[in-house]
Coordinates of N, CA and C in Angstrom, one line a residue:
M1 N 33.2 -9.3 22.0 CA 32.4 -8.4 21.2 C 32.2 -9.0 19.8
L2 N 33.2 -9.5 19.2 CA 33.2 -10.1 17.9 C 32.3 -11.4 17.9
K3 N 32.4 -12.2 18.9 CA 31.7 -13.4 19.0 C 30.2 -13.1 19.1
E4 N 29.8 -12.1 19.9 CA 28.4 -11.7 20.0 C 27.8 -11.3 18.7
H5 N 28.6 -10.5 18.0 CA 28.1 -10.0 16.7 C 28.0 -11.1 15.7
S6 N 29.0 -12.0 15.7 CA 29.0 -13.2 14.8 C 27.8 -14.1 15.1
K7 N 27.5 -14.3 16.3 CA 26.4 -15.1 16.7 C 25.1 -14.5 16.3
A8 N 24.9 -13.2 16.5 CA 23.7 -12.5 16.1 C 23.5 -12.5 14.5
L9 N 24.6 -12.3 13.8 CA 24.5 -12.3 12.4 C 24.3 -13.7 11.8
S10 N 24.8 -14.7 12.5 CA 24.5 -16.1 12.1 C 23.1 -16.5 12.3
I11 N 22.5 -16.0 13.4 CA 21.0 -16.3 13.6 C 20.2 -15.5 12.5
I12 N 20.6 -14.3 12.3 CA 19.8 -13.5 11.3 C 19.9 -14.1 9.9
S13 N 21.2 -14.5 9.5 CA 21.3 -15.2 8.2 C 20.6 -16.5 8.1
S14 N 20.6 -17.2 9.2 CA 19.8 -18.5 9.1 C 18.3 -18.2 9.0
L15 N 17.8 -17.3 9.7 CA 16.4 -16.9 9.6 C 16.0 -16.4 8.2
L16 N 16.9 -15.6 7.6 CA 16.6 -15.1 6.3 C 16.6 -16.2 5.3
A17 N 17.6 -17.1 5.4 CA 17.7 -18.2 4.4 C 16.5 -19.2 4.5
I18 N 16.1 -19.5 5.8 CA 15.0 -20.4 6.0 C 13.7 -19.7 5.5
A19 N 13.5 -18.4 5.8 CA 12.3 -17.7 5.3 C 12.2 -17.7 3.8
G20 N 13.4 -17.5 3.2 CA 13.5 -17.5 1.7 C 13.1 -18.8 1.1
L21 N 13.6 -19.9 1.7 CA 13.3 -21.2 1.2 C 11.8 -21.6 1.4
V22 N 11.3 -21.2 2.5 CA 9.9 -21.4 2.8 C 9.0 -20.7 1.7
L23 N 9.3 -19.4 1.5 CA 8.6 -18.7 0.5 C 8.7 -19.3 -0.9
M24 N 9.9 -19.7 -1.3 CA 10.1 -20.3 -2.6 C 9.4 -21.6 -2.8
F25 N 9.5 -22.5 -1.8 CA 8.9 -23.8 -2.0 C 7.4 -23.8 -1.7
S26 N 6.9 -22.8 -1.0 CA 5.5 -22.8 -0.7 C 4.7 -21.7 -1.5
S27 N 5.4 -21.3 -2.6 CA 4.8 -20.2 -3.4 C 3.5 -20.6 -4.1
I28 N 3.4 -21.9 -4.5 CA 2.2 -22.3 -5.2 C 1.0 -22.3 -4.2
S29 N 1.2 -22.8 -3.0 CA 0.1 -22.8 -2.1 C -0.3 -21.4 -1.7
F30 N 0.7 -20.6 -1.4 CA 0.4 -19.2 -1.1 C -0.3 -18.5 -2.2
A31 N 0.2 -18.7 -3.4 CA -0.4 -18.0 -4.6 C -1.9 -18.5 -4.9
T32 N -2.1 -19.8 -4.7 CA -3.4 -20.3 -4.8 C -4.4 -19.8 -3.8
A33 N -4.0 -19.7 -2.6 CA -4.8 -19.1 -1.5 C -5.1 -17.6 -1.8
L34 N -4.1 -16.9 -2.3 CA -4.4 -15.5 -2.6 C -5.3 -15.3 -3.8
G35 N -5.1 -16.2 -4.8 CA -5.9 -16.2 -6.0 C -7.3 -16.6 -5.7
D36 N -7.5 -17.5 -4.8 CA -8.9 -17.8 -4.4 C -9.6 -16.7 -3.6
S37 N -8.8 -16.0 -2.8 CA -9.4 -14.8 -2.1 C -9.7 -13.7 -3.1
W38 N -8.9 -13.6 -4.1 CA -9.2 -12.6 -5.2 C -10.4 -13.0 -5.9
L39 N -10.6 -14.3 -6.2 CA -11.8 -14.7 -6.9 C -13.1 -14.5 -6.1
L40 N -13.0 -14.6 -4.8 CA -14.2 -14.4 -4.0 C -14.5 -12.9 -3.9
E41 N -13.6 -12.0 -4.1 CA -13.8 -10.6 -4.1 C -14.5 -10.1 -5.4
Q42 N -14.4 -11.0 -6.5 CA -15.0 -10.6 -7.8 C -16.6 -10.7 -7.6
A43 N -17.2 -10.0 -8.5 CA -18.7 -10.0 -8.5 C -19.2 -11.4 -8.7
D44 N -19.9 -11.9 -7.6 CA -20.5 -13.2 -7.6 C -19.5 -14.4 -7.7
G45 N -18.2 -14.1 -7.5 CA -17.2 -15.1 -7.6 C -17.0 -15.6 -9.0
I46 N -17.3 -14.8 -10.0 CA -17.2 -15.3 -11.3 C -16.1 -14.4 -12.0
A47 N -15.1 -15.1 -12.6 CA -14.1 -14.4 -13.4 C -13.6 -15.3 -14.5
D48 N -12.9 -14.7 -15.4 CA -12.4 -15.5 -16.5 C -11.2 -16.4 -16.0
T49 N -11.2 -17.6 -16.6 CA -10.2 -18.6 -16.1 C -8.8 -18.1 -16.4
S50 N -8.6 -17.5 -17.6 CA -7.2 -17.0 -17.9 C -6.8 -15.9 -17.0
Q51 N -7.8 -15.1 -16.6 CA -7.4 -14.0 -15.7 C -7.1 -14.5 -14.3
Y52 N -7.8 -15.6 -13.9 CA -7.5 -16.2 -12.6 C -6.1 -16.8 -12.6
N53 N -5.8 -17.5 -13.7 CA -4.5 -18.1 -13.9 C -3.4 -17.1 -13.9
M54 N -3.6 -15.9 -14.5 CA -2.6 -14.9 -14.6 C -2.4 -14.3 -13.2
I55 N -3.5 -14.2 -12.4 CA -3.3 -13.7 -11.0 C -2.5 -14.7 -10.2
V56 N -2.8 -15.9 -10.3 CA -2.1 -16.9 -9.5 C -0.7 -17.0 -9.9
N57 N -0.4 -16.9 -11.2 CA 1.0 -17.0 -11.7 C 1.8 -15.7 -11.2
T58 N 1.1 -14.6 -11.2 CA 1.8 -13.4 -10.7 C 2.1 -13.5 -9.2
Y59 N 1.2 -14.0 -8.4 CA 1.4 -14.1 -7.0 C 2.6 -15.2 -6.8
K60 N 2.5 -16.2 -7.6 CA 3.6 -17.3 -7.5 C 5.0 -16.7 -7.8
N61 N 5.0 -15.9 -8.9 CA 6.3 -15.3 -9.2 C 6.8 -14.3 -8.2
N62 N 5.8 -13.6 -7.6 CA 6.2 -12.6 -6.5 C 6.8 -13.3 -5.3
F63 N 6.2 -14.4 -4.9 CA 6.7 -15.2 -3.8 C 8.1 -15.8 -4.1
V64 N 8.2 -16.3 -5.3 CA 9.5 -16.9 -5.7 C 10.6 -15.8 -5.7
I65 N 10.3 -14.6 -6.2 CA 11.3 -13.5 -6.3 C 11.6 -13.1 -4.9
I66 N 10.6 -12.8 -4.0 CA 10.9 -12.4 -2.7 C 11.7 -13.4 -1.9
G67 N 11.3 -14.7 -2.1 CA 12.0 -15.8 -1.4 C 13.5 -15.9 -1.9
S68 N 13.7 -15.7 -3.1 CA 15.1 -15.7 -3.7 C 15.9 -14.6 -3.1
I69 N 15.3 -13.4 -3.0 CA 16.0 -12.3 -2.5 C 16.4 -12.5 -1.0
L70 N 15.4 -13.0 -0.2 CA 15.7 -13.3 1.2 C 16.7 -14.4 1.3
F71 N 16.6 -15.5 0.5 CA 17.6 -16.5 0.6 C 19.0 -16.0 0.2
G72 N 19.1 -15.2 -0.8 CA 20.4 -14.7 -1.2 C 21.0 -13.7 -0.2
A73 N 20.1 -12.9 0.4 CA 20.6 -12.0 1.5 C 21.1 -12.9 2.7
G74 N 20.4 -13.9 3.0 CA 20.8 -14.8 4.1 C 22.1 -15.5 3.8
L75 N 22.3 -15.9 2.6 CA 23.5 -16.6 2.2 C 24.7 -15.6 2.2
L76 N 24.5 -14.4 1.6 CA 25.5 -13.4 1.6 C 25.9 -13.0 3.0
T77 N 24.9 -12.8 3.9 CA 25.2 -12.5 5.3 C 26.0 -13.6 6.0
A78 N 25.7 -14.8 5.7 CA 26.4 -15.9 6.3 C 27.9 -15.9 5.8
I79 N 28.1 -15.7 4.5 CA 29.4 -15.7 4.0 C 30.2 -14.5 4.6
F80 N 29.6 -13.3 4.6 CA 30.2 -12.2 5.2 C 30.6 -12.4 6.7
T81 N 29.7 -13.0 7.4 CA 29.9 -13.3 8.8 C 31.1 -14.2 9.0
Y82 N 31.1 -15.2 8.2 CA 32.2 -16.2 8.3 C 33.6 -15.6 8.0
F83 N 33.7 -14.8 6.9 CA 34.9 -14.2 6.6 C 35.3 -13.1 7.5
T84 N 34.4 -12.4 8.1 CA 34.7 -11.4 9.1 C 35.2 -12.0 10.3
S85 N 34.6 -13.1 10.8 CA 35.1 -13.8 12.0 C 36.4 -14.4 11.8
V86 N 36.7 -14.9 10.6 CA 38.0 -15.5 10.3 C 39.1 -14.4 10.3
L87 N 38.8 -13.3 9.6 CA 39.8 -12.3 9.4 C 40.1 -11.6 10.7
F88 N 39.0 -11.1 11.4 CA 39.2 -10.4 12.6 C 39.5 -11.2 13.8
G89 N 39.1 -12.5 13.7 CA 39.4 -13.4 14.8 C 40.9 -13.7 14.9
K90 N 41.6 -13.8 13.7 CA 43.0 -14.0 13.7 C 43.8 -12.8 14.1
K91 N 43.3 -11.6 13.8 CA 43.9 -10.4 14.2 C 43.9 -10.2 15.7
E92 N 42.7 -10.6 16.3 CA 42.6 -10.4 17.8 C 43.5 -11.4 18.4
N93 N 43.6 -12.6 17.9 CA 44.5 -13.6 18.5 C 46.0 -13.2 18.4
N94 N 46.4 -12.5 17.3 CA 47.8 -12.1 17.1 C 48.1 -11.0 18.1
H95 N 47.2 -10.1 18.5 CA 47.4 -9.0 19.4 C 47.5 -9.6 20.9
I96 N 46.9 -10.7 21.1 CA 46.9 -11.2 22.5 C 48.3 -11.8 22.8
D97 N 48.9 -12.4 21.8 CA 50.2 -13.1 22.0 C 51.2 -12.0 22.2

């Protein structure tokens, strides 16, 4: 039972960490794409350059923050899974002997 839970938590933590890294390192391209779609929604596709830059920077910061949270959650889950398997794995082995 412990091995099944450890394996599932390891997969979840890996996916969280990978998703977080992808969001952090791809934040500029995602933000630019969203900024361009915002620009197309404006009247005749015309907007102030500083406003466009602010929108792109806001999107970029959002992706970096969300990616950091996901990466941190994945890292903490991995650490928690490791220590749980070490602590409870030794207790299970002691009861078998």
